[in-house]
Each structure stands twice: as structure tokens, then as C-alpha cells.
Short mmCIF file of C-alpha atoms in Angstrom, two decimals:
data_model
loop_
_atom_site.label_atom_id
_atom_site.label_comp_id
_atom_site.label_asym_id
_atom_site.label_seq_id
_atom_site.Cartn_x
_atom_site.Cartn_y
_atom_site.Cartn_z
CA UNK A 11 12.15 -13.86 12.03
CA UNK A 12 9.98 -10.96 11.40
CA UNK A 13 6.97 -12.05 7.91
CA UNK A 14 7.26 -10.07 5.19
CA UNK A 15 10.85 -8.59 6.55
CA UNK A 16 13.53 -10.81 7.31
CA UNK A 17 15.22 -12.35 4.35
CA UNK A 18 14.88 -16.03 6.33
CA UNK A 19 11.20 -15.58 5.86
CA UNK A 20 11.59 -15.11 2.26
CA UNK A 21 13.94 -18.21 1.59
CA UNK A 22 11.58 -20.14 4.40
CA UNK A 23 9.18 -19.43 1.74
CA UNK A 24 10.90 -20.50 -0.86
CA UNK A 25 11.16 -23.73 0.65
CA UNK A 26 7.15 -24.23 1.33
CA UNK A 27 6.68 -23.48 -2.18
CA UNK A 28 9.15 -25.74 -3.41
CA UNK A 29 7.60 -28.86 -1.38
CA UNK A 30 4.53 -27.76 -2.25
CA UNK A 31 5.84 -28.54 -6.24
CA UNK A 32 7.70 -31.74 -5.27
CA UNK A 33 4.24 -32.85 -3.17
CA UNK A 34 2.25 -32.23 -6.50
CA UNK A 35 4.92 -34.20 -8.28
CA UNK A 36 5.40 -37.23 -5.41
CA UNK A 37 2.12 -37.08 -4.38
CA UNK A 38 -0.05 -35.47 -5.98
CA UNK A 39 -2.50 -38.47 -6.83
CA UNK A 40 -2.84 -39.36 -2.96
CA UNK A 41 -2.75 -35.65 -1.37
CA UNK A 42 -5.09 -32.80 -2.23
CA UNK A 43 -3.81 -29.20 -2.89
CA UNK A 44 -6.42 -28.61 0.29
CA UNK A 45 -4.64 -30.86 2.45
CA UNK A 46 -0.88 -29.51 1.13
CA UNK A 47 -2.39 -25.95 2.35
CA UNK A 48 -3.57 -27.24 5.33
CA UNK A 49 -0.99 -28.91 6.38
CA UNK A 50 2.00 -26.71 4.98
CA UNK A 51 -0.21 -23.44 7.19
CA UNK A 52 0.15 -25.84 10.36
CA UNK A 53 3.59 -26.67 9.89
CA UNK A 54 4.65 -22.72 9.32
CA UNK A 55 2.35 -22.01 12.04
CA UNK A 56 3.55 -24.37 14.42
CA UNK A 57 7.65 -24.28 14.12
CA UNK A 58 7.74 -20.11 12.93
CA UNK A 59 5.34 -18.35 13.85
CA UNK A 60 5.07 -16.63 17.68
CA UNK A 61 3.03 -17.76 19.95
CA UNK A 62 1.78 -20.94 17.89
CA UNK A 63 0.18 -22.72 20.74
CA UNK A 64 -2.09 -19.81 21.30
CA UNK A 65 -2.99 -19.25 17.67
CA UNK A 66 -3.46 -23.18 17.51
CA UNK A 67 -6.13 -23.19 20.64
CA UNK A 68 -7.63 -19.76 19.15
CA UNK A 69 -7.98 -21.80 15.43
CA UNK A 70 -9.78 -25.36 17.31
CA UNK A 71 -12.10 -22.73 19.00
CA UNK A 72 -13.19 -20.94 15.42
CA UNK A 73 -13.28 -24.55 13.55
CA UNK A 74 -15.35 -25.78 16.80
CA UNK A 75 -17.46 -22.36 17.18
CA UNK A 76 -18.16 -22.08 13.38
CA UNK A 77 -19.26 -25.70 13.07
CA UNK A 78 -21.89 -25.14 16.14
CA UNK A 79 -22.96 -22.44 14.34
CA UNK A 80 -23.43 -23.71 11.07
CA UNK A 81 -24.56 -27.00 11.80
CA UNK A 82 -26.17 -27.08 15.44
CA UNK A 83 -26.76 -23.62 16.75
CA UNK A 84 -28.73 -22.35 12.91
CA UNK A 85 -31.27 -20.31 15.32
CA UNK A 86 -29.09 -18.49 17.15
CA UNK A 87 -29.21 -14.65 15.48
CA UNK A 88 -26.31 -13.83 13.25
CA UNK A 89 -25.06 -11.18 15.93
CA UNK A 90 -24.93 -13.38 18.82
CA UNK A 91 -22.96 -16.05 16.86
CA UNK A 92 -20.58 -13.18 15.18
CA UNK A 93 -19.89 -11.53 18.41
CA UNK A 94 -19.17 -15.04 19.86
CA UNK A 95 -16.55 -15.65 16.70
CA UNK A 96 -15.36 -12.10 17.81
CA UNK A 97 -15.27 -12.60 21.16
CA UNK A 98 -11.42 -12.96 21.70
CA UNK A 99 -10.50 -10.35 19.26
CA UNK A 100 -12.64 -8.14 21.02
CA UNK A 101 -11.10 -8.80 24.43
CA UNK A 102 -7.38 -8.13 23.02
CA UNK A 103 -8.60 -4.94 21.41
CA UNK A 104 -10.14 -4.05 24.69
CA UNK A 105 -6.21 -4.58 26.64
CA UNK A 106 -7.85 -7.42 29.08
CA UNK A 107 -4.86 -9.24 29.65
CA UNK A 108 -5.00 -12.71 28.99
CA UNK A 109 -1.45 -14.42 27.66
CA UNK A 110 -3.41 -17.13 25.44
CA UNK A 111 -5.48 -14.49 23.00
CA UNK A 112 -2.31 -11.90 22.68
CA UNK A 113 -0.96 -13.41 19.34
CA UNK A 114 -0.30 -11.47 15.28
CA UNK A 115 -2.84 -11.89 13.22
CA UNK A 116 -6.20 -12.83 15.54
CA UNK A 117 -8.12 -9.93 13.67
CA UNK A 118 -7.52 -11.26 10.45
CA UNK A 119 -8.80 -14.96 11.27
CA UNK A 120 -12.24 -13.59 12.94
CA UNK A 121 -12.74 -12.06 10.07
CA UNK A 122 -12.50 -15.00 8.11
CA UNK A 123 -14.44 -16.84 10.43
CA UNK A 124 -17.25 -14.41 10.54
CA UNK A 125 -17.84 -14.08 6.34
CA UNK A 126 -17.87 -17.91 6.46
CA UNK A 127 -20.43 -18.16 9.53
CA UNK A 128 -22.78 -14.96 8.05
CA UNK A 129 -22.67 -16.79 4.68
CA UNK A 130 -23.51 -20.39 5.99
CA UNK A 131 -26.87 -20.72 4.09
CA UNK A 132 -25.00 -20.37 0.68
CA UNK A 133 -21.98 -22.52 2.35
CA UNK A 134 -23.11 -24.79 4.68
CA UNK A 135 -23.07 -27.46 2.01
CA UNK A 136 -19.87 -26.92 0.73
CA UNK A 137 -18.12 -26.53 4.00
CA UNK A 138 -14.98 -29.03 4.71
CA UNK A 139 -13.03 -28.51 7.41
CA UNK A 140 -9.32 -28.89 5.66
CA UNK A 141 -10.61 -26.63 3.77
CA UNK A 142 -11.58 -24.31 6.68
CA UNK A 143 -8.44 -24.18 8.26
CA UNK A 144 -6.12 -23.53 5.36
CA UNK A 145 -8.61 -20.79 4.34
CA UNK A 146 -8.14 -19.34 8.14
CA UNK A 147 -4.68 -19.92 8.53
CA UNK A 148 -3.25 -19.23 4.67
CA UNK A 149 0.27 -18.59 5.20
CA UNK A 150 0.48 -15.69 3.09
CA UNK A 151 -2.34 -13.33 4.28
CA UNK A 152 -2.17 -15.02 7.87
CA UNK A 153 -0.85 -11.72 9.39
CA UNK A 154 -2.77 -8.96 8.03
CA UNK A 155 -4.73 -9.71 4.72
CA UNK A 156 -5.80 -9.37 1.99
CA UNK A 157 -9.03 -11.33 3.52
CA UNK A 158 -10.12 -13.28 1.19
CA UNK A 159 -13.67 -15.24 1.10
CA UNK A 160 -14.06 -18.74 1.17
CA UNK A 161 -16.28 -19.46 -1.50
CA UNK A 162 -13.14 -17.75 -3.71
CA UNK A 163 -10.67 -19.61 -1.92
CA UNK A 164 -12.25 -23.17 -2.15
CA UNK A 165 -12.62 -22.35 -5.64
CA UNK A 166 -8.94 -22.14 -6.06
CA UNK A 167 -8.89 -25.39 -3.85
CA UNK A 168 -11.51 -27.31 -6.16
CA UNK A 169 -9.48 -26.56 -9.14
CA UNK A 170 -6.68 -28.49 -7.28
CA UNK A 171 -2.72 -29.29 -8.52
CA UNK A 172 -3.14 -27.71 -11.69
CA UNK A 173 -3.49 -24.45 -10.13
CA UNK A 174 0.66 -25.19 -9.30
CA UNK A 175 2.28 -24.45 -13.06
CA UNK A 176 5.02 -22.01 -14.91
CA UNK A 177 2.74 -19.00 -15.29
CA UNK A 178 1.86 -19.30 -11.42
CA UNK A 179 5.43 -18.88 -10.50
CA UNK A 180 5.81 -16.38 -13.38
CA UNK A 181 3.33 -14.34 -12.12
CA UNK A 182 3.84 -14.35 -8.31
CA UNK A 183 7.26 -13.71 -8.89
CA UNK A 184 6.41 -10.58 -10.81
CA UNK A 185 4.10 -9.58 -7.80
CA UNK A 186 6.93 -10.13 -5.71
CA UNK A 187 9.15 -8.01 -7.24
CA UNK A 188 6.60 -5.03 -7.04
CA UNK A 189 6.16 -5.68 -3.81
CA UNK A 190 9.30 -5.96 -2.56
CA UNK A 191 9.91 -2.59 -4.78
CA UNK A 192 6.89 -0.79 -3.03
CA UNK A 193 7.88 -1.62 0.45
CA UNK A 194 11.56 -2.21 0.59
CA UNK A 195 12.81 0.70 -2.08
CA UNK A 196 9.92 3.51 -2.11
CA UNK A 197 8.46 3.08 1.64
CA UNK A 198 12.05 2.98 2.86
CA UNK A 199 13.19 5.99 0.88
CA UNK A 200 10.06 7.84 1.66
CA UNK A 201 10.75 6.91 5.62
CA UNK A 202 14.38 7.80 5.37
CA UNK A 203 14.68 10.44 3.87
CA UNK A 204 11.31 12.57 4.67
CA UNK A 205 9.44 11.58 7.21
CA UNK A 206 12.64 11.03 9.44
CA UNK A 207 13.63 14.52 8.28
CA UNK A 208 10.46 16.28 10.33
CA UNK A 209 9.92 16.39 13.87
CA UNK A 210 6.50 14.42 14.66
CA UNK A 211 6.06 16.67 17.78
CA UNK A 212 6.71 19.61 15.75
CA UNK A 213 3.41 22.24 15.70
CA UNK A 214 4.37 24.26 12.84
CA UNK A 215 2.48 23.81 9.91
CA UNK A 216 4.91 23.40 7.70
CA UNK A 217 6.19 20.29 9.23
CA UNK A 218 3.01 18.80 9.97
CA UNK A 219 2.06 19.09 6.15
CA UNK A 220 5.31 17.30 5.70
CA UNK A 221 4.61 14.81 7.98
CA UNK A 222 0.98 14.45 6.76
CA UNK A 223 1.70 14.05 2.83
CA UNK A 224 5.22 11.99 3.98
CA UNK A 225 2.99 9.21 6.35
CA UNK A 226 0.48 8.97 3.03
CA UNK A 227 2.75 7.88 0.65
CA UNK A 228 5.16 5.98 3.19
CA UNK A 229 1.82 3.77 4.41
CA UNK A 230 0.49 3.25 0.53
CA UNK A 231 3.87 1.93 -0.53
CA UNK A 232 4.40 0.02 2.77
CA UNK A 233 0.93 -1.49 2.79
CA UNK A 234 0.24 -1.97 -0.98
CA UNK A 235 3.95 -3.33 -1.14
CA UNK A 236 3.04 -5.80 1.69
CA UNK A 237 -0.35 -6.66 0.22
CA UNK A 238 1.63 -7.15 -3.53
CA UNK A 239 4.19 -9.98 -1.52
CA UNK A 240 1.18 -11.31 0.53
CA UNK A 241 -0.64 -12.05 -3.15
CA UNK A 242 2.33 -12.88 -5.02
CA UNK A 243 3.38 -15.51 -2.31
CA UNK A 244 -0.39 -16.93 -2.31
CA UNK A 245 -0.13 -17.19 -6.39
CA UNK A 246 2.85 -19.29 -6.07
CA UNK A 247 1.34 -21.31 -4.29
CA UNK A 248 -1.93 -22.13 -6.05
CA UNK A 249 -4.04 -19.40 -4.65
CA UNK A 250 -4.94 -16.21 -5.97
CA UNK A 251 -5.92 -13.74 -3.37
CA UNK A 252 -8.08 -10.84 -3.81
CA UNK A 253 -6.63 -7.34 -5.04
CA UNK A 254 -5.63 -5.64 -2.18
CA UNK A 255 -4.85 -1.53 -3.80
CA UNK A 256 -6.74 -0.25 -6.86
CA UNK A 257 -4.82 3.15 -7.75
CA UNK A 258 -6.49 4.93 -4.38
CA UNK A 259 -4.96 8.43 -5.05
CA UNK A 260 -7.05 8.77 -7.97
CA UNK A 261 -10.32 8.16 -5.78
CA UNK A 262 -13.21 11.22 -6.31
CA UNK A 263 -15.13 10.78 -3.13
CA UNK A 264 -14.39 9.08 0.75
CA UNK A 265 -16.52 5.95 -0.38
CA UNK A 266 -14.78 5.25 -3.26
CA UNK A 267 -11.25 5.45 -0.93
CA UNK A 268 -12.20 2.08 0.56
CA UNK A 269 -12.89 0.78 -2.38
CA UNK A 270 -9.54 0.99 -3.64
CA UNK A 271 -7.64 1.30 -0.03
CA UNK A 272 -6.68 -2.12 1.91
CA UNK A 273 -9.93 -3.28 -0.52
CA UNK A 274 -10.33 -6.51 1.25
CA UNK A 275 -11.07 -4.38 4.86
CA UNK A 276 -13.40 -2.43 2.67
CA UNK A 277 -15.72 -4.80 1.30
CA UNK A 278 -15.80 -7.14 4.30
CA UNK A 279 -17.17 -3.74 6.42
CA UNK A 280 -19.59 -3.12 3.81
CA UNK A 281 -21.16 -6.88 3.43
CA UNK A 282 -20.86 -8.10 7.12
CA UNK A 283 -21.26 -4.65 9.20
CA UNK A 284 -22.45 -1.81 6.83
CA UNK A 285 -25.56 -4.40 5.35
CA UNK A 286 -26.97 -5.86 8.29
CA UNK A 287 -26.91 -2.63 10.50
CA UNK A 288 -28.58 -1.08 7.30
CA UNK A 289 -30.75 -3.59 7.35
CA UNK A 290 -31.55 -3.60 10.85
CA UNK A 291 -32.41 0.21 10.94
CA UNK A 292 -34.42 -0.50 7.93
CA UNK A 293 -36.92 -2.47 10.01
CA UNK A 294 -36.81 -0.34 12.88
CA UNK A 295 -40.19 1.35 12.51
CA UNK A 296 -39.26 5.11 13.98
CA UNK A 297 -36.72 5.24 11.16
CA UNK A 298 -38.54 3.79 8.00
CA UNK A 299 -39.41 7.63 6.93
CA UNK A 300 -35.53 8.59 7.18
CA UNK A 301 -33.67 6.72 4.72
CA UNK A 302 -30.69 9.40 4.37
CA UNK A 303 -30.74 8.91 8.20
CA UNK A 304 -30.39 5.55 8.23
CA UNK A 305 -27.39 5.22 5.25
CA UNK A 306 -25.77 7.85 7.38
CA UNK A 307 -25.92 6.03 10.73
CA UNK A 308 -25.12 2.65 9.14
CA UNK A 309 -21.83 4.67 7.14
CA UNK A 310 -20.85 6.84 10.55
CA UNK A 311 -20.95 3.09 12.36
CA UNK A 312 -18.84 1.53 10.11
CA UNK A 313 -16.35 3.42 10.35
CA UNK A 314 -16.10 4.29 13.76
CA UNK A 315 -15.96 0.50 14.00
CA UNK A 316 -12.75 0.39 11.97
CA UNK A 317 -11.14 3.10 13.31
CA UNK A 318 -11.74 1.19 17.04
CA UNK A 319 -10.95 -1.84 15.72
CA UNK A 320 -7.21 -1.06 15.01
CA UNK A 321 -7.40 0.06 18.63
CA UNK A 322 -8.94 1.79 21.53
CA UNK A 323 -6.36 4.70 21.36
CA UNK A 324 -7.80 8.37 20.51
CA UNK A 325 -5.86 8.70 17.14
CA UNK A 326 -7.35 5.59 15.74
CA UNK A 327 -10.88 6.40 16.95
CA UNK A 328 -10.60 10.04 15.84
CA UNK A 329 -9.21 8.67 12.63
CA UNK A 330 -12.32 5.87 11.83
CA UNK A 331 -14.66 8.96 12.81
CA UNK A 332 -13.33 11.11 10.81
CA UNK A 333 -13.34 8.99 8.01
CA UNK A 334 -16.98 8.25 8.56
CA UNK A 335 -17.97 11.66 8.67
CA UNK A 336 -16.46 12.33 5.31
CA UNK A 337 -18.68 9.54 3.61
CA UNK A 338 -21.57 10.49 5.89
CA UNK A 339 -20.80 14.32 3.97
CA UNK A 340 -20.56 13.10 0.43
CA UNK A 341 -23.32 10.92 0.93
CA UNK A 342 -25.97 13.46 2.26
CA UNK A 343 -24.08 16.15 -0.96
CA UNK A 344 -25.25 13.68 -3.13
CA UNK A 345 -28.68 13.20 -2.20
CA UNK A 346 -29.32 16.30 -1.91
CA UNK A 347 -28.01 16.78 -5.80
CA UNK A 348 -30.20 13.65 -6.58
CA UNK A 349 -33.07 15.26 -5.15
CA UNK A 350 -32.96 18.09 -7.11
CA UNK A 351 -32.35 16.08 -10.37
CA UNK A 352 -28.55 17.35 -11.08
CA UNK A 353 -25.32 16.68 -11.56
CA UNK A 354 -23.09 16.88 -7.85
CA UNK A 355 -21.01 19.41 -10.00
CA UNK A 356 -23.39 20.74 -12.08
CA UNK A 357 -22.12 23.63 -14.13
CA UNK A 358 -18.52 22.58 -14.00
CA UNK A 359 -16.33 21.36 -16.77
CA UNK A 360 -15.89 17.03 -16.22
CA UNK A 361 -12.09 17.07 -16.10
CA UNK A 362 -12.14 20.31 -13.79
CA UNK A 363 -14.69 18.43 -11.59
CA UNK A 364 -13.08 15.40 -11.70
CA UNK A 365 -9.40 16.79 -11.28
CA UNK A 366 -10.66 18.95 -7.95
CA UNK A 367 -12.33 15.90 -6.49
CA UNK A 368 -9.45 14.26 -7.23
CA UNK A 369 -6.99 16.73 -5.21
CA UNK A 370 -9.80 17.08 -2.12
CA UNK A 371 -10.06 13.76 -1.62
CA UNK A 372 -6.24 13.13 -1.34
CA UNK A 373 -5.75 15.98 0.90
CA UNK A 374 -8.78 14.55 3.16
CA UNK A 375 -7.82 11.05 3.39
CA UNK A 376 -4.24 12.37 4.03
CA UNK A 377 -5.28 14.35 7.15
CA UNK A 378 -7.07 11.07 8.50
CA UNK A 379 -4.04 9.18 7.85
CA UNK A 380 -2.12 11.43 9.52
CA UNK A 381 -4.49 11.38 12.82
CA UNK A 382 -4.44 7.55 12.42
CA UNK A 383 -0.44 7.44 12.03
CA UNK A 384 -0.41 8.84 15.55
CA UNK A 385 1.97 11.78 14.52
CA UNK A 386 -0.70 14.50 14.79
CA UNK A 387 0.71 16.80 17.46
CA UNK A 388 -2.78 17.79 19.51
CA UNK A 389 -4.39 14.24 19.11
CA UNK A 390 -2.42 11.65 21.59
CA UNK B 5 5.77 -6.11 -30.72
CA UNK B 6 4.88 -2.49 -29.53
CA UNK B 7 3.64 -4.40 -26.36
CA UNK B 8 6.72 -6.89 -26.04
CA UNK B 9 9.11 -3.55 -25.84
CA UNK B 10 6.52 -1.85 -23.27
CA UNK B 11 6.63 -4.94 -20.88
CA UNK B 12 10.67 -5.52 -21.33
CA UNK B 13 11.34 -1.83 -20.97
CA UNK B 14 8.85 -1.80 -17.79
CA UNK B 15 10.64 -5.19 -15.91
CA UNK B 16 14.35 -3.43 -16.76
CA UNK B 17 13.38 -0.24 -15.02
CA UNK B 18 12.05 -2.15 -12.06
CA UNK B 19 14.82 -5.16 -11.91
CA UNK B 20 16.70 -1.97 -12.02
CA UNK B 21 14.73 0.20 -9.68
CA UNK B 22 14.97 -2.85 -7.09
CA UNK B 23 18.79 -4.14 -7.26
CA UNK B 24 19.86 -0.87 -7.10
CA UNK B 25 17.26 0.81 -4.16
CA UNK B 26 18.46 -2.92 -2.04
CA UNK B 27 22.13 -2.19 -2.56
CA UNK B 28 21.52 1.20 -1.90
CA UNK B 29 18.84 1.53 1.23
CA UNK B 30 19.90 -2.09 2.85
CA UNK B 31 22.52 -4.03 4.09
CA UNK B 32 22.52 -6.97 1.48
CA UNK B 33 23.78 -9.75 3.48
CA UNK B 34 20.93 -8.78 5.91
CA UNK B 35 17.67 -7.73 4.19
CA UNK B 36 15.49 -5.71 7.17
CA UNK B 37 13.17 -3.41 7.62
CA UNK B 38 14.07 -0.09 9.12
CA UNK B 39 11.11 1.86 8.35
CA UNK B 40 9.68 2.82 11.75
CA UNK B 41 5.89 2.11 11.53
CA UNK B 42 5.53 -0.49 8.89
CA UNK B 43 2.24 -2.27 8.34
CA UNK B 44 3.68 -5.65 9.16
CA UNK B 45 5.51 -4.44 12.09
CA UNK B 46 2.49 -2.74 13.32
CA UNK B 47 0.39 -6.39 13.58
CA UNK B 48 3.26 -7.95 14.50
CA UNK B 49 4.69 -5.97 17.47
CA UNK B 50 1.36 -5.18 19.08
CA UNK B 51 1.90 -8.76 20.80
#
């Protein structure tokens, strides 16, 4: 049963949402929506999902890491107890071959893991572990997102069985439908019957432009349709995850693309990565004169990071860098323009400027789409 | 009421859009995905 894919996973689901109703109805003065979370994640997690043993050890070490780190180990420097959270991930992205850490979805739960460990002060308090381990293993977004941040999520908790009504299952249903329109009508059109149409290997320009615009639109309507079942799913039951897409054609400048592309990836770069190595280089005393220096590294790093996190293969790296050097452009544009007290298009009608930043932007994060979908000809 | 048509004429096209893109692109008794390099496929056959 493939998530997201295989029709059983869909009536699966509409099974775990159902008990989660007749729990709030039966039960729902003795059990908590937490503990229906947490316990309806372990049960999906242990009888369908791959590998659940492995998943199962590699959640008791994040619950056991995180509490050390929030409650014993509060010395230890953020890095050091990040890196440890990160420590499997990082050996699976780095092909060391151990069977218990190769499992879908181990990305996703270090992440979690991480924003809740980097945001202990403001948590530490309010931490619970049923509520830990539903947030980490959420059905829904277990495989690849949206990540959502616990202080959101135990919000949704808190509010408890009334969060389960009509206009929840109105709602997710409608989210269902568009995603299951996205990624099962337009990504599957767009895959048929154009990018199957052009040879990948193919060096003539004309088919890698087709292949380039074709992989754009196929990945926004796969991955925003994916992200639009994830959510939808999560609203049914009780829990509204974060916004995934925000219109990211219409973006003016490489920053802005992450703010409206895979969102969730976005932001958690830009408050647990982007931030502290800002921060870092803002104390380091040969750089305090160089602040456009230091944005730039901090931008350059972050995405490099991405681009290596979806894996170690050139394409992906090249792809992250590329990326990076695009905001590290726009960024450097802009201070200049700042500097000099005017407009980045000065002299240029607003819907002119607006419509041309419009079109470069979609034609550069096209090409680094393309070099990330692996298709790109001279990049393998 | 300009708002009630909007929203009905907006679900028709995409009940629409959807029953007749699933007939159409997928075996119905077997809903799957085909498309080569799909996100989920992506996470989930890398292990």
C-alpha cells in the first residue's frame, strides 16, 4: 500500500477517521483527542507502514534524546544537541548502510524533533510526551510534510474533541478533493502526456525547455496536490496543518519562492538554520563590518543545505546551490538599490516591473527544478 | 447570493474536473499512481 496513492490507503483512512468520531462519541469523556492521535499514529504506524520496527526504535530515541535535552542536558549548545537529533538522518543521507535507520519519512520527524528541542525555553513547560509523539508521528504529514510546529499542533490538541465536528469533515473533504484533483488529474495529465512525450537524455534545446517547463508544473501539481490531501486528511481529523503552497508562480524574487514553495521546508530553514548561522556570523568579530557578507553566507548555506539534504547526488546539490545563489543575487541587487535610496526598478512602470519579475523568476526557479528533477542532460 | 453561485459553479467544475480526469487517466477499480517521479514516491521508494 503505497500513502497518498493506493486507494486502500484512502479507505484505511477513512476508517481512522471514523473511529476517531465513534472514540469522541464512546469515549470521549475518558480519552483525550491527544491520546486518540497518539495512539491511532502508533497503530497506522505499526500494522501499515514499512519498516515500523525501525521507525518505532528511531521515535523512543527522539522522545528519549529530546527529553535529555530539554530537561537534563539544558547546557549542552543547541548545535551539539541538533546534530545529535540529526544524527541518523544524517547517516542515511550520507548512504552508510545500516538496515535499522533506512525507513520513509526519517527527515520529516528530525525536523520535528529539532523545532521542538531549539524552542525548549518557550516549551519546556508545556511539553507532554503523548503529545510529542502524535506531533512526530501525525499520520497525515508522517511521510513528507507539511512540518508543522508543536506549539500549533498542541494548540489544536488543547482545544480537544470539539475540534472533531461537520465543518471539519466539510472542509477536509473539500481539501481532498483539490488534492486529489492536483495530483491525480493535472500531475498525471501533465506526466502523460508531456513530459513522457520528450526524451530526458535529449540535448536539443527544444526538448529540454519542454522538459524544464513540463517537470515545473508536473512537481507543483504533484506536490501541492499531495500537501492539499496531507492537510485535508489532518483537518478531518482535528488538526489543521500549516499551508503548504501559496500561489508560487506568482513569486517576484528567489526569497519569496520559498515562501510560497513546500512553505513548511521554507520557514523551518529560515528559523532553525538561516537564524542561528546568521547569528553566529554576527558575533564572529572578523565579520561584524560585513553585514551583506554575512546575510549572503548565511542565505548561500541554507540552501546548499537543502539541496544536500534531499541527497548527496550532483543534481540535488547543484540544484540547492543554485537556488542559493539566486537569493544571494537578489539580495546583494537590493542592497545595493537600498543604498542608494531607490526603488530595485526604479524608472519602470509597477505592473511592467512586477509582470517581468514575475516571468524571471518562473523561468529561474524552473531551470533549478529541472537540475533538481535529475533530467538535465550534462548534470548526472 | 452572487457568492453562493461562485462557490456552486466552482465545486461543479471540479466534482466534474475530478470524476471525469479518474475515469479518464485511471483504472477505477484500481486508483494508482503512474506518474514516474511523484513526490510521495520519491520519500517512499528511497528505502
Amino acid at each position: 500500500m503505497l500513502p497518498f496513492a493506493d486507494i486502500e490507503f484512502y479507505l484505511l483512512f477513512a476508517v481512522l477517521v471514523a473511529a476517531m468520531y465513534a472514540l469522541k462519541a464512546i469515549a470521549g469523556k475518558r480519552i483525550t483527542l491527544a491520546q486518540a492521535i497518539a495512539g491511532i499514529s502508533l497503530l497506522y504506524t505499526a500494522l501499515y507502514y514499512p519498516k515500523p520496527l525501525q521507525l518505532l526504535l528511531f521515535t523512543v530515541y527522539q522522545c528519549g534524546l529530546t527529553w535529555l535535552l530539554l530537561f537534563r542536558w539544558r547546557k549542552l549548545h543547541g548545535l551539539v544537541g541538533s546534530l545529535l537529533l540529526a544524527l541518523p538522518m544524517v547517516l542515511v543521507k550520507l548512504n552508510v548502510e545500516v538496515d535499522l535507520l533506512g525507513f520513509a519519512g526519517i527527515s520529516y520527524i528530525t525536523f520535528r524533533a529539532i523545532q521542538v528541542y531549539l524552542d525548549g525555553e518557550q516549551l519546556r513547560e508545556r511539553f507532554r510526551f503523548v503529545d510529542f509523539i502524535g506531533f512526530l508521528l501525525f499520520t497525515p504529514s508522517l511521510l513528507a510534510g507539511p512540518i508543522d510546529r508543536y506549539e500549533r499542533f498542541k494548540g489544536d490538541l488543547d482545544a480537544g474533541w470539539s475540534r472533531l465536528n461537520g465543518a471539519a469533515l466539510i472542509a477536509g473533504w473539500e481539501l481532498i478533493l483539490l488534492g486529489a484533483l492536483h495530483k491525480f488529474v493535472l500531475a498525471e495529465l501533465v506526466d502523460r502526456y508531456w513530459l513522457q512525450r520528450f526524451d530526458a537524455a535529449s540535448t536539443m534545446t527544444s526538448d529540454m525547455a519542454a522538459n524544464m517547463y513540463g517537470y515545473a508544473v508536473y512537481l507543483y501539481f504533484d506536490f501541492a496536490g499531495y500537501s492539499l490531501l496531507a492537510i485535508g486528511l489532518g483537518r478531518m481529523m482535528g488538526i489543521a496543518l500549516p499551508a503548504n503552497f501559496d500561489r508560487p508562480w506568482l513569486t517576484q524574487n528567489a526569497p519569496e519562492f520559498w515562501r510560497r514553495w513546500h512553505i513548511s521546508l521554507g520557514d523551518w530553514l529560515r528559523d532553525y538554520f538561516f537564524r542561528p548561522i546568521y547569528k553566529q556570523l554576527s558575533s564572529t568579530a572578523a565579520l561584524r563590518a560585513w553585514p551583506l557578507l554575512r546575510q549572503n553566507i548565511a542565505l548561500f548555506s541554507t540552501f546548499l543545505l537543502m539541496g544536500c539534504w534531499n541527497g548527496l547526488q550532483a543534481h540535488y546539490i547543484a540544484s540547492g546551490a543554485l537556488f542559493g545563489l539566486y537569493s544571494v543575487a537578489y539580495n546583494s541587487v537590493l542592497h545595493r538599490a537600498r543604498k542608494q535610496r531607490r526603488e530595485l526598478w526604479a524608472g519602470w512602470p509597477s505592473p511592467v516591473a512586477k509582470g517581468l519579475s514575475i516571468l524571471i523568476m518562473i523561468n529561474l526557479a524552473s531551470f533549478a527544478l529541472y537540475l533538481f528533477s535529475g533530467r538535465f542532460p550534462y548534470l548526472h | 447570493m452572487k457568492q453562493r453561485i461562485l462557490r456552486i459553479a466552482k465545486w461543479t467544475v471540479i466534482y466534474t474536473a475530478l470524476g471525469l480526469g479518474m475515469l479518464w487517466l485511471h483504472d477505477p477499480r484500481s486508483v494508482s499512481m503512474d506518474a514516474a517521479a511523484s513526490a510521495v514516491k520519491f520519500v517512499y521508494q528511497q528505502f
